[in-house]
Every structure is written in C-alpha cells, then in structure tokens.
C-alpha cells in the first residue's frame, strides 16, 4: 500500500503476480479511502486478511499527513497479523512502474511536494537509483535534469522545468508489490517502515505564544 502521493493505492501479490489492485487519486481523503481499498482488493482476490504473509508500505518521500496514514495502517496490520512490515521508497516504486511502461533510463522521478516543490531522484534504470531522494524547487533542478525524461506528477505540474514528462503520473501499488516481491525473492532487506519526510511538517507548535493564566 502507498499513501505518499495523491494516489491511495493497494495491491495484493502472491509472489508471482499481482492478484488484485485498487487505486484512487484524492489528495485529501487518504484516511477515508485506504481501508475500503484494502477490503476491495481482498474481496476481488477472494481471500481474507489473515492470509497475508507480508505487508509492504511506501515510506515516501511524501507530505506528512497522507504518508502517515499508510504507515500507521501497515504497522497495525503487521501487529495484528504478526507478519513482517517492509518499507519501500515511493520514488523507487514509481521508477519501477515507469520501467513496466517502457521507460528504460536514465531518467528521473518527481512527485508533488507542495509549497511549489517536488520530491525527486535520478535513476540509471528502473531498478537503480543514483543518489538519495531530495526535495527542491523545480527551477533549481531543471539544469541538473536537462535532457532527461522525468516521470510522475511533479513533472506534469511543472512543464517549464520538466519538458519531457513521462507516465505514469501516479503510482499503482501493483508495481510496488512486484518490486518488493522481486527484492525479497532475491534475499534483499527492504527499508524499515519509517517515514521519509525530507522536511519538517507544516503544523508546528507556535513560538513565543502568549500564556494566559487566571489571577
């Protein structure tokens, strides 16, 4: 499952293929949409939640509120089912999805970070990231990414900075599940299910606020 972008997306993978998948794009309703999506996927596959052996969740980078919906839900499932919970970089999953769509590389992935910024990373190919994810203003990285295709919603939002925008615009969890299954089968250790924020949340305790106490 992934809630690090405007897409709320869930998939079930049997180790060989994606069995069922659900996705809906709504940046303001992650909390409302995630569990119904899980129910739909399980129903479509004809299985119950207690048959799940591993949970994979996108760790971002992504905005604070949406990202934590997926992480908390995944942690809850892992605890209730006593199964491992694995983290996967959302940008890596989107890069893998781009490969499934025919983008070979090198290329970059960019998602909307709000505040007129994007979360982004460069890829040598759909499975190989070069460097760590970052958050920047599109104009500040346009020169670095000049001549490269840029995959994702961030590219679509800022065509002046990223003229060669490619799909998919939003992540589908089937690609994340397939990448995770591939890495687990190879014996790779995935990320811990901890959020990759890259910056502080918008909501903060105000400084120097006035204390009002009764006399």
C-alpha positions as a printed Julia matrix, in Angstrom:
215×3 Matrix{Float64}:
   0.0     0.0     0.0
   1.08    3.59   -0.57
  -0.34    6.94    0.54
   2.72    9.14   -0.03
   1.23   10.85   -3.09
  -2.31   11.91   -4.05
  -2.92    8.29   -5.07
  -4.31    5.95   -2.41
  -3.3     2.58   -3.79
  -3.38   -1.03   -2.56
  -2.42   -4.31   -4.21
  -2.18   -7.99   -3.33
   0.71  -10.04   -4.73
   1.09  -13.81   -4.48
   4.87  -13.85   -5.02
   4.47  -14.37   -8.75
   1.93  -11.83   -9.93
  -0.44   -9.09   -8.83
  -3.69  -10.79   -7.84
  -5.81   -7.68   -7.23
  -5.3    -3.93   -7.15
  -7.18   -0.75   -6.28
  -6.3     2.9    -6.6
  -7.97    6.29   -6.3
  -6.45    9.76   -6.64
  -7.62   12.15   -3.92
  -5.01   14.12   -2.0
  -7.38   14.97    0.86
  -9.01   11.63    1.7
  -6.23    9.14    2.38
  -7.7     8.19    5.74
 -11.16    7.6     4.29
 -10.08    5.66    1.22
  -7.33    3.31    2.38
  -9.21    0.67    4.38
 -12.09    0.39    1.86
  -9.42   -0.14   -0.81
  -7.91   -2.95    1.25
 -11.36   -4.54    1.58
 -11.94   -4.3    -2.2
  -8.61   -5.89   -3.02
  -9.14   -8.8    -0.62
 -12.68   -9.34   -1.88
 -11.56   -9.3    -5.51
  -8.84  -11.85   -4.71
 -11.27  -13.98   -2.72
  -9.06  -14.12    0.38
  -9.15  -12.8     3.92
  -6.67  -10.53    5.65
  -5.28  -13.35    7.79
  -3.81  -15.0     4.68
  -1.38  -12.1     4.18
   2.23  -13.07    4.97
   4.0    -9.71    4.49
   2.97   -6.06    4.37
   4.82   -3.56    2.17
   4.24    0.17    2.58
   5.55    3.21    0.76
   7.74    5.3     3.07
   7.76    8.37    0.84
   9.08   10.91    0.49
   5.67   12.46    0.87
   3.64   15.05    2.77
   3.32   14.31    6.48
  -0.42   13.74    6.85
  -1.01   11.46    3.89
   2.18    9.47    4.38
   1.47    8.55    7.98
  -1.95    7.11    7.1
  -0.33    4.3     5.15
   2.48    3.77    7.65
   0.19    3.55   10.68
  -2.2     1.22    8.85
   0.65   -1.04    7.76
   2.07   -1.13   11.28
  -1.37   -2.02   12.66
  -1.8    -4.86   10.18
   1.68   -6.15   10.96
   0.98   -6.17   14.68
  -2.47   -7.73   14.37
  -1.31  -10.45   11.97
   2.18  -10.96   13.45
   3.76  -10.57   10.0
   6.75   -8.51    8.8
   6.18   -4.93    7.63
   8.6    -3.71    4.97
   9.21   -0.18    3.73
   9.86    0.8     0.13
  10.78    4.21   -1.27
   7.77    5.53   -3.17
  10.01    7.07   -5.84
  11.67    3.67   -6.4
   8.28    2.07   -6.91
   7.29    4.78   -9.38
  10.57    4.27  -11.25
   9.85    0.55  -11.43
   6.35    1.32  -12.73
   7.91    3.55  -15.38
  10.05    0.62  -16.46
   6.92   -1.5   -16.8
   5.53    1.27  -19.02
   8.58    1.18  -21.29
  10.85    3.9   -19.85
  14.37    2.47  -19.94
  16.65    5.12  -18.44
  18.44    7.1   -17.43
  15.58    9.21  -16.17
  14.28   11.0   -13.07
  11.15   10.69  -10.95
   9.39   13.7    -9.43
   6.28   13.85   -7.25
   4.4    16.83   -5.85
   5.87   18.05   -2.55
   3.54   21.06   -2.35
   4.96   24.52   -1.48
   5.9    24.72   -5.2
   8.48   21.96   -4.69
   8.97   18.38   -5.82
  10.38   15.23   -4.27
  12.76   13.76   -6.8
  15.54   11.28   -7.53
  17.6    10.19  -10.53
  17.66    6.63  -11.89
  20.15    4.82  -14.07
  17.4     2.34  -14.94
  14.02    1.35  -13.44
  15.69   -0.64  -10.65
  18.74    1.52   -9.9
  18.56    4.86   -8.11
  21.63    7.11   -8.19
  21.82    9.17   -5.01
  19.3     9.89   -2.29
  15.81   11.37   -2.74
  15.65   15.15   -2.3
  13.14   17.99   -2.19
  13.71   21.13   -4.28
  12.04   23.8    -6.35
  11.68   22.64   -9.95
  13.57   25.62  -11.37
  16.54   24.83   -9.13
  16.99   21.31  -10.53
  15.89   21.86  -14.12
  19.51   22.22  -15.22
  20.57   19.0   -13.49
  17.79   17.06  -15.2
  18.01   18.75  -18.61
  17.63   16.21  -21.39
  16.24   13.51  -19.11
  12.7    12.18  -19.14
  11.0    12.9   -15.81
   8.32   10.52  -14.57
   5.49   11.36  -12.2
   3.02   14.01  -11.11
   5.77   16.51  -10.3
   6.83   16.57  -13.93
   3.27   17.16  -15.09
   2.82   20.06  -12.67
   5.93   21.94  -13.85
   6.28   21.51  -17.63
   8.59   24.52  -17.97
  11.17   22.83  -15.75
  10.49   19.28  -16.99
   9.53   19.44  -20.68
   9.89   15.67  -21.22
   7.27   14.46  -18.74
   6.51   10.74  -18.84
   3.97    8.44  -17.28
   2.8     7.0   -15.07
   1.71   10.19  -13.34
   0.62    8.34  -10.19
   1.88    5.18   -8.53
  -0.15    1.97   -8.68
   0.56   -0.37   -5.78
   0.87   -3.33   -8.13
   4.25   -2.01   -9.25
   5.33   -1.53   -5.63
   4.25   -5.06   -4.76
   6.06   -6.51   -7.76
   9.28   -4.66   -6.92
   9.07   -5.73   -3.28
   8.42   -9.35   -4.24
  11.38   -9.27   -6.6
  13.72   -7.88   -3.95
  12.5   -10.21   -1.21
  12.91  -13.22   -3.5
  16.5   -12.12   -4.14
  17.14  -12.02   -0.39
  17.35   -8.23   -0.19
  16.48   -6.45    3.04
  13.89   -3.73    2.46
  13.68   -0.44    4.32
  12.21   -0.17    7.81
   8.64    1.16    7.71
   9.67    4.63    8.85
   8.6     7.87    7.13
  10.92    9.66    4.73
   9.74   13.25    5.13
  12.82   15.25    3.98
  11.47   18.34    5.72
   9.58   19.39    8.82
   5.76   19.16    8.85
   3.63   22.24    8.22
   1.96   22.03   11.64
   4.27   23.21   14.42
   3.91   24.49   17.95
   3.93   28.31   17.74
   6.89   30.07   19.29
   6.58   32.8    21.9
   2.87   32.24   22.28
   1.1    34.22   24.99
   0.36   32.3    28.18
  -2.92   33.27   29.82
  -3.33   32.19   33.44
  -6.06   33.11   35.91
  -5.23   35.69   38.53
